[in-house]
Short mmCIF file of C-alpha atoms and ligand atoms in Angstrom, two decimals:
data_model
loop_
_atom_site.label_atom_id
_atom_site.label_comp_id
_atom_site.label_asym_id
_atom_site.label_seq_id
_atom_site.Cartn_x
_atom_site.Cartn_y
_atom_site.Cartn_z
CA MET I 1 -24.91 22.61 -6.84
CA ASP I 2 -22.11 20.37 -4.90
CA ILE I 3 -20.62 18.27 -6.45
CA ARG I 4 -17.78 16.12 -4.10
CA ALA I 5 -15.87 13.44 -4.57
CA PRO I 6 -17.97 10.76 -3.02
CA LYS I 7 -18.72 9.87 0.84
CA GLY I 8 -15.09 8.07 2.10
CA THR I 9 -13.25 8.73 -1.08
CA MET I 10 -10.14 11.61 -1.17
CA ASP I 11 -8.53 13.37 -4.10
CA ILE I 12 -4.95 12.84 -4.24
CA LEU I 13 -3.44 16.59 -5.40
CA PRO I 14 -0.04 17.67 -6.14
CA PRO I 15 1.90 18.40 -4.38
CA ASP I 16 0.74 15.08 -1.84
CA SER I 17 0.44 13.00 -5.19
CA GLU I 18 4.20 12.86 -5.52
CA ARG I 19 4.76 11.87 -2.09
CA TRP I 20 1.89 8.80 -2.40
CA ARG I 21 4.37 8.12 -5.74
CA LEU I 22 7.70 8.15 -4.19
CA LEU I 23 5.58 6.00 -1.06
CA GLN I 24 4.80 2.89 -3.73
CA GLU I 25 7.88 3.01 -5.15
CA ILE I 26 10.29 2.60 -1.86
CA GLY I 27 7.78 -0.45 -1.83
CA THR I 28 6.76 -1.51 -5.21
CA SER I 29 11.43 -1.21 -5.03
CA LEU I 30 12.01 -3.35 -2.10
CA PHE I 31 9.04 -5.92 -2.64
CA GLN I 32 11.48 -6.29 -6.11
CA LEU I 33 14.54 -7.03 -4.40
CA TYR I 34 12.86 -9.30 -2.47
CA GLY I 35 12.03 -11.26 -5.50
CA TYR I 36 8.73 -10.36 -5.79
CA ARG I 37 6.85 -9.56 -9.41
CA GLU I 38 3.99 -7.33 -9.91
CA ILE I 39 0.51 -8.76 -11.01
CA ILE I 40 -2.30 -6.17 -12.08
CA LEU I 41 -5.20 -7.82 -11.02
CA PRO I 42 -9.20 -6.14 -12.76
CA ILE I 43 -10.75 -3.97 -9.84
CA MET I 44 -14.00 -6.04 -9.78
CA GLU I 45 -14.22 -9.55 -9.97
CA TYR I 46 -17.64 -11.64 -9.90
CA THR I 47 -18.80 -11.67 -5.76
CA GLU I 48 -18.55 -14.66 -5.38
CA VAL I 49 -14.16 -14.71 -5.72
CA PHE I 50 -15.14 -13.16 -2.62
CA ALA I 51 -18.03 -14.34 -0.41
CA ARG I 52 -16.09 -17.60 -1.36
CA GLY I 53 -12.23 -16.27 -0.99
CA ILE I 54 -13.02 -14.22 2.17
CA GLY I 55 -15.78 -15.75 3.85
CA GLU I 56 -19.51 -15.87 3.58
CA SER I 57 -20.19 -14.70 7.19
CA THR I 58 -17.56 -11.81 7.44
CA ASP I 59 -18.34 -8.55 8.54
CA ILE I 60 -16.69 -7.42 4.66
CA VAL I 61 -18.77 -9.83 2.89
CA GLN I 62 -22.02 -9.44 4.82
CA LYS I 63 -22.05 -5.16 4.47
CA GLU I 64 -18.85 -3.93 3.11
CA MET I 65 -19.02 -4.97 -0.43
CA PHE I 66 -19.72 -2.49 -3.54
CA THR I 67 -21.88 -5.18 -4.91
CA PHE I 68 -23.85 -4.40 -8.35
CA GLU I 69 -25.82 -6.30 -11.04
CA ASP I 70 -23.49 -5.97 -14.64
CA LYS I 71 -26.04 -5.75 -17.68
CA GLY I 72 -26.34 -9.17 -17.67
CA GLY I 73 -27.42 -9.85 -14.23
CA ARG I 74 -24.26 -11.18 -12.90
CA SER I 75 -23.59 -10.35 -9.55
CA LEU I 76 -20.14 -7.89 -9.57
CA THR I 77 -18.08 -6.45 -6.57
CA LEU I 78 -15.51 -4.11 -6.80
CA ARG I 79 -12.62 -6.03 -4.74
CA PRO I 80 -12.20 -5.29 -0.94
CA GLU I 81 -8.56 -6.65 -0.77
CA ALA I 82 -7.03 -8.05 -3.25
CA THR I 83 -5.31 -11.45 -1.58
CA ALA I 84 -9.10 -13.60 -3.17
CA GLY I 85 -8.20 -11.68 -7.04
CA VAL I 86 -5.03 -13.18 -6.91
CA ALA I 87 -5.54 -16.63 -6.05
CA ARG I 88 -8.16 -16.78 -8.10
CA ALA I 89 -5.53 -15.65 -11.23
CA PHE I 90 -3.27 -18.09 -9.69
CA VAL I 91 -5.90 -20.94 -10.55
CA GLN I 92 -6.82 -19.28 -13.37
CA HIS I 93 -3.28 -19.17 -15.59
CA ARG I 94 -2.58 -21.87 -13.81
CA LEU I 95 0.90 -20.27 -12.27
CA GLU I 96 2.06 -23.25 -10.29
CA THR I 97 3.22 -24.72 -13.45
CA GLU I 98 5.57 -21.89 -13.85
CA GLY I 99 7.11 -23.47 -10.77
CA LEU I 100 6.66 -22.29 -6.69
CA PRO I 101 7.08 -20.37 -5.02
CA VAL I 102 4.98 -17.94 -6.89
CA LYS I 103 6.04 -14.57 -5.30
CA LEU I 104 3.77 -11.65 -6.72
CA TYR I 105 2.77 -7.88 -5.93
CA TYR I 106 0.14 -6.36 -6.36
CA GLN I 107 -1.10 -2.23 -5.58
CA GLY I 108 -4.05 -0.22 -5.90
CA PRO I 109 -7.15 0.92 -4.75
CA MET I 110 -9.69 -1.26 -2.92
CA PHE I 111 -13.15 -0.58 -1.52
CA ARG I 112 -15.13 -1.11 0.94
CA HIS I 113 -18.54 0.24 2.55
CA GLU I 114 -17.46 0.91 5.84
CA ARG I 115 -18.50 4.61 8.22
CA PRO I 116 -15.40 6.38 7.53
CA GLN I 117 -13.36 8.24 10.03
CA ALA I 118 -10.15 9.52 10.34
CA GLY I 119 -7.62 6.48 8.81
CA ARG I 120 -10.73 4.53 7.35
CA TYR I 121 -11.81 4.92 4.34
CA ARG I 122 -14.18 3.48 1.26
CA GLN I 123 -11.48 3.71 -1.40
CA PHE I 124 -8.05 3.04 0.09
CA ARG I 125 -5.07 2.04 -1.72
CA GLN I 126 -2.86 -1.10 -0.54
CA LEU I 127 0.59 -2.47 -1.20
CA GLY I 128 0.82 -5.67 -0.92
CA VAL I 129 2.84 -9.23 -1.71
CA GLU I 130 1.86 -13.00 -1.81
CA LEU I 131 4.67 -15.88 -0.88
CA ILE I 132 2.89 -18.45 -2.88
CA GLY I 133 3.56 -22.27 -2.76
CA SER I 134 5.81 -22.86 0.43
CA PRO I 135 4.26 -23.93 4.12
CA HIS I 136 7.63 -23.55 5.11
CA PRO I 137 7.86 -21.04 8.42
CA SER I 138 10.58 -18.91 6.44
CA ALA I 139 8.06 -18.34 3.79
CA ASP I 140 6.45 -16.43 6.52
CA ALA I 141 9.43 -15.31 8.12
CA GLU I 142 10.06 -13.78 4.86
CA VAL I 143 6.99 -11.62 4.60
CA ILE I 144 7.40 -10.14 8.22
CA ILE I 145 10.47 -9.32 7.51
CA LEU I 146 9.98 -7.36 4.19
CA ASN I 147 7.45 -5.20 5.91
CA GLN I 148 9.35 -4.80 8.68
CA ARG I 149 11.61 -2.96 6.02
CA PHE I 150 9.11 -1.67 4.40
CA PHE I 151 8.32 0.88 6.99
CA ALA I 152 11.98 0.80 8.85
CA SER I 153 12.96 2.87 5.75
CA LEU I 154 10.37 5.24 6.06
CA ASP I 155 11.66 5.86 9.36
CA LEU I 156 8.24 4.62 11.11
CA ASP I 157 8.77 2.94 15.01
CA VAL I 158 5.77 0.43 14.37
CA GLU I 159 4.65 -2.81 16.80
CA LEU I 160 4.46 -5.71 15.02
CA VAL I 161 2.18 -8.52 17.10
CA ILE I 162 2.16 -11.67 15.56
CA ASN I 163 0.09 -14.85 16.32
CA SER I 164 -1.24 -18.36 15.15
CA VAL I 165 -5.20 -18.67 14.87
CA GLY I 166 -4.37 -22.83 14.22
CA ASP I 167 -5.34 -25.00 11.29
CA GLU I 168 -8.28 -27.38 10.07
CA GLN I 169 -6.74 -30.24 12.98
CA CYS I 170 -7.06 -27.54 16.04
CA ARG I 171 -9.19 -25.16 15.39
CA PRO I 172 -12.27 -26.77 15.49
CA ASP I 173 -12.00 -27.62 19.18
CA TYR I 174 -11.15 -24.33 20.29
CA VAL I 175 -13.87 -23.15 18.69
CA ARG I 176 -16.83 -25.09 20.22
CA ALA I 177 -14.72 -24.45 23.36
CA LEU I 178 -14.83 -21.09 22.00
CA LYS I 179 -18.73 -20.51 21.69
CA GLU I 180 -20.19 -22.51 24.60
CA TYR I 181 -18.24 -19.95 26.78
CA LEU I 182 -19.64 -17.39 24.78
CA GLU I 183 -23.30 -19.15 25.10
CA SER I 184 -22.88 -18.84 28.69
CA GLN I 185 -22.08 -14.87 28.27
CA VAL I 186 -24.45 -13.54 25.62
CA LYS I 187 -25.92 -11.09 28.27
CA GLU I 188 -23.01 -9.34 28.05
CA LEU I 189 -21.89 -8.90 24.24
CA CYS I 190 -23.52 -7.06 21.36
CA GLU I 191 -26.06 -6.83 19.18
CA ASP I 192 -23.41 -8.01 16.33
CA CYS I 193 -21.17 -10.25 18.07
CA ARG I 194 -24.11 -12.03 18.79
CA ARG I 195 -25.21 -13.18 16.19
CA ARG I 196 -21.64 -13.74 15.44
CA ILE I 197 -21.08 -17.05 18.38
CA ASP I 198 -22.57 -19.57 15.49
CA LYS I 199 -21.60 -17.83 12.34
CA ASN I 200 -17.70 -16.95 13.17
CA PRO I 201 -17.32 -16.27 16.52
CA LEU I 202 -13.56 -15.81 15.99
CA ARG I 203 -14.91 -12.79 15.42
CA VAL I 204 -15.92 -12.05 18.76
CA LEU I 205 -11.99 -11.90 20.37
CA ASP I 206 -12.01 -9.09 17.82
CA CYS I 207 -15.30 -6.92 18.42
CA LYS I 208 -13.99 -2.88 20.26
CA LYS I 209 -17.11 -3.07 22.89
CA GLU I 210 -16.06 -2.69 26.09
CA GLY I 211 -19.16 -5.64 27.69
CA CYS I 212 -17.54 -7.44 24.63
CA GLY I 213 -14.06 -6.66 26.00
CA ARG I 214 -15.27 -7.69 29.42
CA VAL I 215 -16.64 -11.17 27.94
CA VAL I 216 -12.83 -11.63 25.62
CA GLN I 217 -10.74 -11.45 28.90
CA GLY I 218 -12.40 -14.53 30.77
CA ALA I 219 -12.27 -16.95 27.42
CA PRO I 220 -10.37 -19.49 26.50
CA SER I 221 -7.16 -18.91 24.63
CA LEU I 222 -6.65 -20.15 21.37
CA GLN I 223 -2.57 -21.01 22.47
CA ASP I 224 -3.75 -23.08 24.46
CA PHE I 225 -5.64 -25.80 22.02
CA LEU I 226 -3.17 -25.38 19.01
CA CYS I 227 -1.87 -28.49 17.95
CA ARG I 228 1.78 -30.20 18.00
CA GLU I 229 2.51 -28.43 13.88
CA CYS I 230 0.91 -25.37 15.13
CA LYS I 231 2.91 -24.18 17.92
CA GLU I 232 6.07 -25.38 16.14
CA HIS I 233 5.25 -23.86 13.23
CA LEU I 234 4.95 -20.83 15.36
CA HIS I 235 8.18 -21.19 17.41
CA GLU I 236 10.00 -21.47 14.11
CA VAL I 237 8.58 -18.69 12.72
CA GLU I 238 9.23 -16.53 15.75
CA GLU I 239 13.02 -17.76 16.32
CA LEU I 240 13.66 -16.80 12.63
CA LEU I 241 12.45 -12.86 13.66
CA GLY I 242 14.80 -13.49 16.79
CA ASP I 243 18.04 -14.26 14.59
CA SER I 244 16.75 -11.12 12.30
CA GLY I 245 16.78 -8.72 15.19
CA LEU I 246 13.02 -8.31 15.24
CA ASP I 247 10.96 -6.80 17.74
CA PHE I 248 7.30 -8.01 17.75
CA LYS I 249 4.56 -9.38 20.89
CA ARG I 250 2.83 -12.38 20.76
CA GLU I 251 -0.36 -11.32 21.21
CA GLU I 252 -3.14 -13.99 21.51
CA ARG I 253 -6.50 -12.82 21.14
CA LEU I 254 -4.52 -11.51 17.49
CA VAL I 255 -7.42 -12.59 15.34
CA ARG I 256 -8.40 -11.36 11.73
CA GLY I 257 -11.42 -10.47 9.68
CA LEU I 258 -11.08 -12.20 6.95
CA ASP I 259 -11.62 -15.95 7.11
CA TYR I 260 -9.22 -17.53 5.43
CA TYR I 261 -6.20 -17.56 7.53
CA THR I 262 -4.63 -20.48 8.65
CA ARG I 263 -2.09 -20.99 11.33
CA THR I 264 0.29 -17.20 11.55
CA VAL I 265 -1.22 -14.60 11.41
CA PHE I 266 -0.03 -10.82 11.84
CA GLU I 267 0.11 -6.67 12.05
CA PHE I 268 1.70 -4.14 12.15
CA LEU I 269 0.60 -0.86 14.78
CA GLU I 270 0.87 2.49 14.89
CA PRO I 271 -0.43 3.24 18.27
CA SER I 272 -0.41 6.95 17.47
CA LEU I 273 -3.00 6.57 15.12
CA GLY I 274 -5.93 5.58 17.67
CA ALA I 275 -8.63 2.94 16.25
CA GLN I 276 -7.12 2.83 13.42
CA ASN I 277 -4.22 1.70 13.76
CA ALA I 278 -3.36 -1.46 12.06
CA LEU I 279 -0.85 0.31 9.15
CA ALA I 280 -0.48 -3.00 7.20
CA ALA I 281 -2.06 -6.31 8.19
CA GLY I 282 -1.43 -10.20 6.69
CA GLY I 283 -1.04 -14.04 7.33
CA ARG I 284 -0.44 -17.47 5.93
CA TYR I 285 -3.80 -18.82 3.70
CA ASP I 286 -2.64 -22.55 3.54
CA HIS I 287 -6.32 -23.14 1.63
CA LEU I 288 -8.07 -20.66 0.11
CA ILE I 289 -6.00 -21.77 -3.76
CA GLU I 290 -8.01 -25.29 -3.03
CA GLU I 291 -11.48 -22.91 -2.37
CA PHE I 292 -11.29 -21.75 -6.09
CA GLY I 293 -10.18 -25.10 -7.60
CA GLY I 294 -6.63 -25.58 -7.30
CA LYS I 295 -3.97 -28.23 -5.89
CA PRO I 296 -3.48 -27.59 -2.76
CA THR I 297 -0.72 -24.94 -2.04
CA PRO I 298 -0.14 -23.03 1.16
CA ALA I 299 0.61 -19.78 0.88
CA VAL I 300 0.98 -16.13 2.85
CA GLY I 301 1.38 -12.36 2.21
CA PHE I 302 0.43 -8.74 4.03
CA SER I 303 -1.30 -5.66 3.47
CA ILE I 304 -0.04 -2.62 3.74
CA GLY I 305 -2.57 0.25 4.22
CA LEU I 306 -0.79 3.14 2.42
CA GLU I 307 -3.52 6.06 3.59
CA ARG I 308 -2.48 5.40 7.39
CA VAL I 309 1.10 5.11 6.35
CA MET I 310 0.68 8.58 5.64
CA LEU I 311 -1.15 9.42 8.37
CA ALA I 312 1.47 8.24 10.09
CA ASN I 313 4.01 10.77 9.30
CA PRO I 314 6.76 8.67 6.88
CA GLN I 315 10.20 10.27 6.17
CA LEU I 316 9.87 10.41 2.46
CA GLN I 317 12.60 12.11 1.10
CA SER I 318 11.89 13.13 -2.35
CA GLY I 319 14.61 13.26 -4.97
CA LEU I 320 15.16 16.91 -5.98
CA GLU I 321 13.19 18.09 -8.84
CA GLU I 322 15.07 17.93 -11.88
CA GLY I 323 14.89 21.09 -15.39
CA VAL I 324 14.98 24.14 -16.66
CA TYR I 325 12.16 26.91 -16.64
CA ILE I 326 12.46 29.14 -19.47
CA LEU I 327 11.92 32.98 -19.20
CA ALA I 328 11.43 34.69 -22.83
CA ILE I 329 11.07 38.12 -23.08
CA GLY I 330 9.69 39.32 -26.44
CA ASP I 331 7.88 37.78 -28.79
CA GLU I 332 10.55 36.18 -31.17
CA ALA I 333 11.92 34.90 -28.04
CA ARG I 334 8.92 33.09 -26.89
CA ARG I 335 8.57 31.45 -30.23
CA LYS I 336 12.79 30.70 -29.69
CA ALA I 337 11.42 28.91 -25.52
CA PHE I 338 8.73 26.93 -27.16
CA GLU I 339 10.91 25.39 -29.81
CA THR I 340 13.94 25.39 -26.96
CA ALA I 341 11.47 23.52 -24.80
CA SER I 342 10.49 20.78 -27.00
CA GLY I 343 13.96 20.35 -28.12
CA LEU I 344 14.84 19.53 -24.17
CA ARG I 345 12.10 17.64 -23.28
CA ALA I 346 13.23 15.49 -26.46
CA SER I 347 15.80 14.23 -25.10
CA GLY I 348 14.28 14.17 -21.51
CA ILE I 349 14.87 16.75 -20.06
CA ARG I 350 12.17 19.09 -18.16
CA ALA I 351 10.99 22.19 -19.64
CA ASP I 352 8.84 24.82 -18.66
CA PHE I 353 7.99 27.64 -20.22
CA ASP I 354 5.05 31.42 -19.81
CA HIS I 355 1.61 29.87 -21.32
CA LEU I 356 0.11 33.19 -19.43
CA LEU I 357 2.02 36.00 -21.71
CA ARG I 358 3.06 37.16 -18.17
CA SER I 359 5.55 40.07 -17.77
CA PRO I 360 9.59 38.51 -17.25
CA LYS I 361 9.23 39.64 -13.69
CA ALA I 362 6.23 37.86 -13.09
CA GLN I 363 8.04 34.85 -15.38
CA MET I 364 10.85 35.44 -12.59
CA ARG I 365 8.01 34.24 -10.01
CA GLU I 366 6.68 31.40 -11.73
CA ALA I 367 9.84 30.53 -12.28
CA ASP I 368 10.42 30.09 -8.33
CA ARG I 369 7.33 28.57 -7.58
CA VAL I 370 7.35 25.93 -10.22
CA GLY I 371 10.87 24.60 -7.97
CA LEU I 372 13.36 23.76 -11.05
CA PRO I 373 16.82 23.94 -10.20
CA PHE I 374 17.84 26.23 -13.05
CA CYS I 375 15.69 29.02 -15.38
CA MET I 376 17.67 29.96 -18.94
CA ILE I 377 16.51 33.49 -19.99
CA ILE I 378 16.29 34.55 -23.05
CA GLY I 379 16.43 37.87 -24.30
CA GLU I 380 17.09 39.66 -27.18
CA GLU I 381 20.97 39.95 -26.28
CA GLU I 382 21.00 36.25 -26.03
CA LEU I 383 19.13 36.33 -29.46
CA SER I 384 21.58 37.61 -31.36
CA GLY I 385 24.57 36.49 -29.25
CA GLY I 386 23.96 32.78 -30.00
CA TYR I 387 23.99 31.63 -26.26
CA TYR I 388 21.67 32.39 -23.42
CA SER I 389 21.74 33.29 -19.74
CA LEU I 390 21.43 30.55 -17.52
CA ARG I 391 20.85 30.84 -13.74
CA ASP I 392 21.27 28.43 -11.13
CA MET I 393 18.16 29.19 -8.68
CA ARG I 394 19.60 28.47 -5.99
CA SER I 395 22.70 29.64 -5.61
CA GLY I 396 21.44 32.86 -8.20
CA ILE I 397 24.93 33.12 -9.80
CA GLN I 398 23.93 33.62 -13.57
CA ASP I 399 26.63 33.34 -16.56
CA LYS I 400 26.80 32.75 -20.38
CA VAL I 401 26.13 29.58 -21.98
CA GLU I 402 26.93 28.66 -26.06
CA LYS I 403 24.05 27.69 -27.61
CA THR I 404 25.58 24.77 -29.60
CA ASP I 405 26.46 23.54 -25.44
CA ILE I 406 23.28 23.77 -23.97
CA LEU I 407 22.34 20.29 -23.48
CA ASP I 408 25.29 19.49 -22.90
CA GLU I 409 25.75 21.79 -19.89
CA LEU I 410 22.89 20.78 -18.75
CA LYS I 411 22.85 17.60 -18.91
CA ARG I 412 26.75 17.96 -16.92
CA ARG I 413 24.99 20.66 -13.61
CA LEU I 414 21.42 18.27 -13.53
CA ALA I 415 23.76 15.07 -12.56
CA GLU I 416 26.36 17.32 -10.40
CA GLY I 417 23.14 18.34 -8.46
CA ARG I 418 21.43 15.13 -8.22
CA GLN I 419 24.64 13.89 -6.38
CA GLU I 420 25.01 16.96 -4.38
CA GLY I 421 21.07 15.91 -3.78
CA SER I 422 21.96 12.05 -3.25
CA SER I 423 24.85 12.99 -1.09
CA ARG I 424 23.19 15.33 1.32
CA SER I 425 20.29 13.05 1.84
CA GLU I 426 22.76 9.46 2.99
P1 LIG W 501 -6.82 -6.21 5.97
O1 LIG W 501 -6.45 -6.44 7.60
O2 LIG W 501 -8.61 -6.14 5.58
O3 LIG W 501 -5.70 -7.64 5.82
O4 LIG W 501 -6.35 -5.35 5.19
C1 LIG W 501 -4.90 -4.52 5.32
C2 LIG W 501 -4.48 -3.17 5.17
O5 LIG W 501 -5.59 -2.24 4.76
C3 LIG W 501 -5.25 -2.83 6.77
O6 LIG W 501 -4.39 -3.08 7.97
C4 LIG W 501 -5.02 -0.99 6.92
O7 LIG W 501 -3.77 -0.30 6.14
C5 LIG W 501 -5.80 -1.24 5.57
N1 LIG W 501 -7.25 -0.83 5.22
C6 LIG W 501 -8.59 -2.34 5.29
N2 LIG W 501 -9.47 -1.68 5.29
C7 LIG W 501 -9.06 0.05 5.11
C8 LIG W 501 -10.18 1.14 5.19
N3 LIG W 501 -11.74 0.55 5.40
N4 LIG W 501 -9.25 2.01 4.48
C9 LIG W 501 -8.23 2.77 5.09
N5 LIG W 501 -7.06 1.33 5.20
C10 LIG W 501 -8.04 0.66 5.58
C11 LIG W 501 -6.01 -7.09 3.94
O8 LIG W 501 -7.08 -6.36 3.44
C12 LIG W 501 -5.41 -9.14 3.86
N6 LIG W 501 -5.63 -9.05 1.84
C13 LIG W 501 -4.28 -8.96 3.92
C14 LIG W 501 -3.32 -9.84 3.27
C15 LIG W 501 -2.21 -10.49 2.13
N7 LIG W 501 -3.45 -11.28 3.56
C16 LIG W 501 -2.56 -12.48 3.37
N8 LIG W 501 -2.11 -11.32 2.25
#
C-alpha cells in the first residue's frame, strides 16, 4: 500500500514545524504592533464568494478551485485566498459599525489546484492583513511598509515592485486599447491568451510564454492611461514609501491574477527563487465590499506565501529550548520521576522522562537528543538523601539541589538561560 500526502500538499514535521510556528509568531506579533487583530475564517465558502470576489474569468476561478457540493446540493469551495472571505465576513457582520478603519489579519491554509512545482503547491499557507475603510495613500503605504518589515525582521533581501492598475474611470479606456492591440497580434499569442483577449486582457501582460512576452513588449502602457486621481494616488504612495526609506521599483507591466484590484498593486520578489519568486503580494481593492452588498468601502491588503518564505531561508532564531529531562535509576526512582514531572509541568516547566525502561546510560543519551538544558537525576542516593542531582547539559556541571528548593532553583536557572539567550541574539 502506498499512502502519501495528496499531490501538492506536504507534512511539516518537527523540528521544521517549530520554525514554522516561529515564522507565524513573528508575523502575527508584528501585525499586532501595527494595530491589526486576528480574524479566523472558515476554510470553505459558498463558491459564489470567490466567483464574484476574485472574478469569474480569472485562472483561479476558472481552473484552480477545489469545488464540491454539500449534501444539499450547494456548491462549496476550499478557499484559494482569504481576501474575499474577509470582505464577505465584513459585510455579514457589519464590521463598519465598530468604526473605520477595520484592521484585520489572518493566517492559515489556502487551496489552489495548480500544477505543483518548487514554490507552488495545492495547499499552502498565507499570512495576510487587510486594512478596510480608507482610500488614502497612507493606508497603502502602511501595509506595504508592514510587509517589508516582516521580511526585514527575517533578514530576507526582497525586491518590492509596485504599480497602479487604475480605477473604474481610467481602466476601461486602457482595456479597450489593449484589446485592440492584442487582436492585431492574435497569431503570436498562446491558446490561453487568445481566450483572455475578450474576457481578461490584462492577464495577457502576465503570461510567461515567450511569444506572448514579445507581444507584451509592444503593448500600450497602462501608465499612459491613468487618470489624474490615480496618478496622484500612486505618486503619494511612492512618496510615503520613499520617506520611509523603502527601495522599490515601478513595474509598469505588473498586474495581478485577481480581478478585485484598483489602483495600487505590489509584489515582494526573491529573484533567486526562479519562476515562483513572489513571496508576498497585495494591493488596493476599493469595490470588493460593495460586491458583497456592503456600502462602498475602500480597502488594501497583502498576503505572504509562507512556503516560499521558508524556501528563501529566513533567519529564524528560536529561543533556547526550556525544561528538564528527568533521569531515573531504579523502579522507585521511576515512580518518583513520574510524580516529579507532573509537579514541574503543573508549575509550567517542561519536563520529560523515559517511557521505555531504558538504562541510565541510554536515558542520558536520550536527554542529549531531546535537547533540554537540564537533566535531573534521581537514583537511590538522591532518594534517601532528599535531594536531586541537577546537571547543566551545556557545561556538564552537576550539583545537588535540596528537594524542597528544586522548583525555585530550576526557575532561576531557566530564567538565567533565557537572559543569556536573548543577549546572545541581540
Ligand atoms: P496572491 O498573489 O494570489 O494574492 O497570493 C499571495 C501570495 O501567496 C503569493 O505571492 C505567493 O507567495 C503565495 N501563493 C499563491 N499561490 C501559491 C501556491 N499555489 N503555492 C504556494 N504559494 C502560493 C492573494 O492571495 C491576495 N489575497 C493578496 C491580497 C490581500 N490582496 C489584497 N489583500
